């Protein structure tokens, strides 16, 4: 996989490719494995997060947001980690005004999925 273009993706990037590649000691196979696991975990976390929000369970929303923050930081998905941090802080008080954060998490998840999928397709060509 040609990861070089991603290292300078943008200053407003969803994934800090340079940091992620460094964390994976430059091994692209480890980058791919980390991103696969991240995506798989995130799918379940988003479903659980939405269910907890629907049930008005602020403690569970905060716990899941914290987990999303951690897994995001592991793969250098800094923007998602920041959004999850804000949601976690909001949920620790109450679930009022969390709809925007939930929407932001969904949008960033979609963005990350597209970016990762585009890179995979680019590798096959």
Coordinates of N, CA and C in Angstrom, one line a residue:
X1 N 0.9 -1.2 0.0 CA 0.0 0.0 0.0 C 0.9 1.2 0.0
X2 N 0.6 2.2 -0.8 CA 1.3 3.4 -0.9 C 0.8 4.5 0.1
X3 N 1.4 4.6 1.3 CA 1.0 5.4 2.3 C 1.6 6.8 2.3
X4 N 2.6 7.1 1.4 CA 3.2 8.3 1.4 C 2.3 9.5 1.2
X5 N 1.3 9.5 0.3 CA 0.4 10.6 0.1 C -0.3 10.9 1.4
X6 N -0.6 10.0 2.2 CA -1.4 10.2 3.4 C -0.6 10.9 4.5
X7 N 0.8 10.9 4.4 CA 1.6 11.5 5.4 C 1.4 13.0 5.4
X8 N 1.0 13.5 4.3 CA 0.8 15.0 4.1 C -0.6 15.2 3.7
X9 N -1.5 14.4 4.2 CA -3.0 14.5 3.8 C -3.5 15.9 3.9
X10 N -3.4 16.5 5.1 CA -3.9 17.9 5.2 C -3.6 18.3 6.7
X11 N -3.7 19.5 7.0 CA -3.5 20.0 8.3 C -4.8 19.8 9.1
X12 N -5.9 19.5 8.4 CA -7.2 19.3 9.1 C -7.6 17.8 8.9
X13 N -6.7 16.9 9.2 CA -6.9 15.5 8.8 C -7.6 14.7 9.9
X14 N -8.3 13.7 9.4 CA -9.0 12.9 10.3 C -8.1 11.9 11.0
X15 N -7.1 11.4 10.3 CA -6.1 10.5 10.8 C -4.7 11.2 10.7
X16 N -3.9 11.2 11.7 CA -2.6 11.7 11.6 C -1.7 10.5 11.2
X17 N -1.5 10.4 9.9 CA -0.9 9.2 9.2 C 0.6 9.1 9.7
X18 N 1.2 10.2 9.8 CA 2.6 10.1 10.3 C 2.8 9.5 11.6
X19 N 1.9 10.0 12.6 CA 1.9 9.4 13.9 C 1.5 8.0 13.9
X20 N 0.5 7.6 13.2 CA 0.0 6.2 13.1 C 1.1 5.3 12.6
X21 N 1.7 5.7 11.5 CA 2.8 4.9 10.9 C 4.0 4.8 11.9
X22 N 4.3 5.8 12.6 CA 5.4 5.8 13.6 C 5.0 4.8 14.7
X23 N 3.8 4.9 15.2 CA 3.3 3.9 16.2 C 3.4 2.5 15.8
X24 N 3.3 2.3 14.5 CA 3.3 0.9 13.9 C 4.7 0.6 13.4
X25 N 5.7 1.3 13.9 CA 7.1 1.2 13.6 C 7.3 1.1 12.1
X26 N 6.6 1.9 11.3 CA 6.7 1.9 9.9 C 6.2 0.8 9.1
X27 N 5.6 -0.2 9.8 CA 5.1 -1.4 9.1 C 3.6 -1.2 8.7
X28 N 3.5 -1.1 7.4 CA 2.1 -0.9 6.8 C 1.2 -2.0 7.1
X29 N 1.7 -3.2 7.3 CA 0.7 -4.3 7.7 C 0.1 -4.1 9.0
X30 N 0.9 -3.5 9.9 CA 0.4 -3.2 11.3 C -0.6 -2.0 11.2
X31 N -0.3 -1.0 10.3 CA -1.2 0.1 10.2 C -2.6 -0.5 9.7
X32 N -2.5 -1.3 8.7 CA -3.8 -1.9 8.2 C -4.5 -2.7 9.2
X33 N -3.8 -3.5 10.0 CA -4.4 -4.3 11.0 C -5.0 -3.4 12.1
X34 N -4.3 -2.4 12.5 CA -4.9 -1.4 13.5 C -6.1 -0.8 13.0
X35 N -6.1 -0.3 11.8 CA -7.3 0.3 11.2 C -8.5 -0.6 11.1
X36 N -8.2 -1.9 10.7 CA -9.3 -2.9 10.6 C -9.9 -3.1 12.0
X37 N -9.1 -3.3 13.0 CA -9.6 -3.5 14.3 C -10.4 -2.2 14.8
X38 N -9.8 -1.1 14.5 CA -10.5 0.2 14.9 C -11.9 0.3 14.3
X39 N -12.0 0.0 13.0 CA -13.3 0.1 12.3 C -14.3 -0.9 12.9
X40 N -13.8 -2.1 13.2 CA -14.7 -3.1 13.7 C -15.2 -2.7 15.1
X41 N -14.3 -2.2 15.9 CA -14.7 -1.8 17.3 C -15.7 -0.6 17.2
X42 N -15.4 0.3 16.3 CA -16.2 1.5 16.2 C -17.6 1.2 15.8
X43 N -17.8 0.3 14.9 CA -19.2 -0.1 14.5 C -20.0 -0.5 15.7
X44 N -19.5 -1.4 16.5 CA -20.2 -1.8 17.7 C -20.4 -0.7 18.7
X45 N -19.3 0.1 18.9 CA -19.4 1.2 19.8 C -20.5 2.3 19.4
X46 N -20.6 2.5 18.1 CA -21.6 3.5 17.7 C -23.0 3.0 17.9
X47 N -23.2 1.7 17.6 CA -24.5 1.1 17.9 C -24.9 1.2 19.4
X48 N -23.9 0.9 20.2 CA -24.1 0.9 21.7 C -24.3 2.3 22.1
X49 N -23.6 3.2 21.6 CA -23.7 4.6 22.0 C -25.1 5.2 21.6
X50 N -25.6 4.9 20.5 CA -26.9 5.4 20.1 C -28.0 4.7 20.9
X51 N -27.8 3.5 21.2 CA -28.8 2.8 22.1 C -28.8 3.4 23.5
X52 N -27.6 3.7 24.0 CA -27.5 4.3 25.4 C -28.1 5.7 25.4
X53 N -27.9 6.4 24.3 CA -28.5 7.8 24.2 C -30.0 7.7 24.1
X54 N -30.5 6.7 23.3 CA -31.9 6.6 23.2 C -32.6 6.2 24.6
X55 N -31.8 5.4 25.4 CA -32.3 5.0 26.7 C -32.0 6.1 27.8
X56 N -31.4 7.2 27.4 CA -31.1 8.3 28.3 C -30.2 7.8 29.4
X57 N -29.3 6.9 29.1 CA -28.3 6.4 30.1 C -27.0 7.2 30.0
X58 N -26.9 8.3 30.7 CA -25.8 9.2 30.6 C -24.5 8.5 31.0
X59 N -24.5 7.6 32.0 CA -23.3 6.9 32.5 C -22.8 6.1 31.3
X60 N -23.6 5.3 30.7 CA -23.2 4.5 29.6 C -22.7 5.3 28.4
X61 N -23.4 6.4 28.1 CA -22.9 7.2 27.0 C -21.5 7.7 27.3
X62 N -21.3 8.2 28.5 CA -19.9 8.7 28.9 C -18.9 7.6 28.8
X63 N -19.3 6.4 29.2 CA -18.3 5.2 29.2 C -18.0 4.9 27.8
X64 N -19.0 4.8 26.9 CA -18.7 4.4 25.5 C -17.9 5.6 24.8
X65 N -18.3 6.8 25.0 CA -17.5 7.9 24.5 C -16.1 7.9 24.9
X66 N -15.8 7.5 26.1 CA -14.4 7.4 26.6 C -13.7 6.3 25.9
X67 N -14.4 5.2 25.6 CA -13.8 4.0 24.9 C -13.5 4.5 23.4
X68 N -14.4 5.2 22.8 CA -14.2 5.7 21.5 C -13.0 6.6 21.4
X69 N -12.9 7.5 22.4 CA -11.7 8.4 22.5 C -10.4 7.6 22.6
X70 N -10.4 6.5 23.4 CA -9.2 5.7 23.5 C -8.8 5.0 22.3
X71 N -9.8 4.4 21.6 CA -9.4 3.6 20.4 C -9.1 4.6 19.3
X72 N -9.7 5.8 19.3 CA -9.4 6.8 18.3 C -7.9 7.3 18.4
X73 N -7.5 7.5 19.7 CA -6.2 8.0 19.9 C -5.2 6.9 19.5
X74 N -5.5 5.7 19.7 CA -4.6 4.6 19.4 C -4.2 4.6 17.9
X75 N -5.2 4.9 17.0 CA -4.9 4.9 15.6 C -4.7 6.4 15.1
X76 N -4.5 7.3 16.0 CA -4.3 8.7 15.6 C -5.4 9.4 14.9
X77 N -6.7 8.9 15.2 CA -7.9 9.6 14.7 C -8.2 10.7 15.6
X78 N -7.4 11.7 15.6 CA -7.5 12.8 16.6 C -8.8 13.6 16.6
X79 N -9.3 13.8 15.4 CA -10.6 14.6 15.3 C -11.7 13.8 16.0
X80 N -11.8 12.5 15.8 CA -12.8 11.7 16.4 C -12.6 11.7 17.9
X81 N -11.3 11.6 18.3 CA -11.0 11.5 19.8 C -11.5 12.8 20.4
X82 N -11.3 13.9 19.8 CA -11.7 15.2 20.3 C -13.2 15.3 20.4
X83 N -13.9 14.8 19.4 CA -15.4 14.8 19.5 C -15.9 13.9 20.6
X84 N -15.3 12.8 20.7 CA -15.7 11.8 21.8 C -15.4 12.4 23.2
X85 N -14.3 13.1 23.3 CA -14.0 13.7 24.6 C -15.1 14.7 25.0
X86 N -15.5 15.5 24.0 CA -16.6 16.5 24.3 C -17.9 15.8 24.7
X87 N -18.2 14.7 24.0 CA -19.4 14.0 24.3 C -19.3 13.4 25.7
X88 N -18.1 12.8 26.0 CA -17.9 12.2 27.3 C -18.1 13.3 28.4
X89 N -17.6 14.4 28.3 CA -17.7 15.5 29.2 C -19.2 15.9 29.4
X90 N -19.9 16.1 28.3 CA -21.3 16.5 28.3 C -22.1 15.4 29.0
X91 N -21.9 14.1 28.7 CA -22.7 13.0 29.3 C -22.4 12.9 30.8
X92 N -21.3 13.3 31.2 CA -21.0 13.1 32.7 C -22.0 14.0 33.5
X93 N -22.5 15.1 32.9 CA -23.4 16.0 33.5 C -24.8 15.5 33.3
X94 N -25.2 15.5 32.0 CA -26.5 15.0 31.6 C -26.5 14.8 30.1
X95 N -27.6 14.3 29.6 CA -27.6 14.0 28.2 C -28.3 15.2 27.4
X96 N -28.5 16.3 28.0 CA -29.0 17.5 27.3 C -27.9 18.0 26.4
X97 N -28.2 18.4 25.2 CA -27.3 19.0 24.2 C -26.2 18.0 23.7
X98 N -26.5 16.7 23.7 CA -25.6 15.7 23.2 C -25.9 15.3 21.7
X99 N -27.0 15.7 21.2 CA -27.4 15.4 19.9 C -26.4 15.9 18.8
X100 N -25.9 17.0 19.0 CA -24.9 17.6 18.1 C -23.6 16.7 18.1
X101 N -23.1 16.4 19.3 CA -21.9 15.5 19.4 C -22.2 14.2 18.8
X102 N -23.3 13.6 19.0 CA -23.6 12.3 18.4 C -23.6 12.4 16.9
X103 N -24.2 13.5 16.4 CA -24.1 13.7 14.9 C -22.7 13.9 14.4
X104 N -21.9 14.6 15.2 CA -20.5 14.9 14.8 C -19.7 13.5 14.8
X105 N -20.0 12.7 15.8 CA -19.3 11.4 15.8 C -19.7 10.5 14.6
X106 N -21.0 10.5 14.2 CA -21.4 9.8 13.0 C -20.8 10.3 11.8
X107 N -20.7 11.6 11.6 CA -20.1 12.2 10.5 C -18.7 11.9 10.4
X108 N -18.0 12.0 11.5 CA -16.5 11.7 11.5 C -16.3 10.2 11.2
X109 N -17.1 9.4 11.7 CA -17.0 7.9 11.4 C -17.2 7.7 9.9
X110 N -18.2 8.3 9.3 CA -18.4 8.2 7.9 C -17.1 8.7 7.1
X111 N -16.6 9.8 7.5 CA -15.4 10.4 6.9 C -14.2 9.4 7.0
X112 N -14.0 8.9 8.2 CA -12.9 7.9 8.4 C -13.1 6.7 7.6
X113 N -14.3 6.2 7.5 CA -14.6 5.0 6.7 C -14.3 5.2 5.3
X114 N -14.7 6.4 4.8 CA -14.4 6.7 3.4 C -12.9 6.8 3.1
X115 N -12.2 7.5 4.0 CA -10.7 7.7 3.8 C -10.0 6.3 3.8
X116 N -10.4 5.5 4.8 CA -9.7 4.1 4.9 C -10.1 3.3 3.7
X117 N -11.4 3.3 3.2 CA -11.8 2.6 2.1 C -11.1 3.0 0.8
X118 N -10.9 4.3 0.6 CA -10.2 4.9 -0.5 C -8.8 4.4 -0.6
X119 N -8.2 4.4 0.6 CA -6.8 3.9 0.6 C -6.6 2.5 0.3
X120 N -7.6 1.7 0.7 CA -7.6 0.2 0.4 C -7.8 0.0 -1.1
X121 N -8.7 0.8 -1.7 CA -9.0 0.7 -3.1 C -7.8 1.1 -3.9
X122 N -7.1 2.2 -3.5 CA -5.9 2.7 -4.1 C -4.8 1.7 -4.1
X123 N -4.8 0.9 -3.0 CA -3.7 -0.1 -2.9 C -3.9 -1.2 -3.9
X124 N -5.2 -1.5 -4.2 CA -5.5 -2.6 -5.2 C -5.2 -2.3 -6.6
X125 N -5.1 -1.0 -6.9 CA -4.9 -0.6 -8.3 C -3.5 -0.6 -8.7

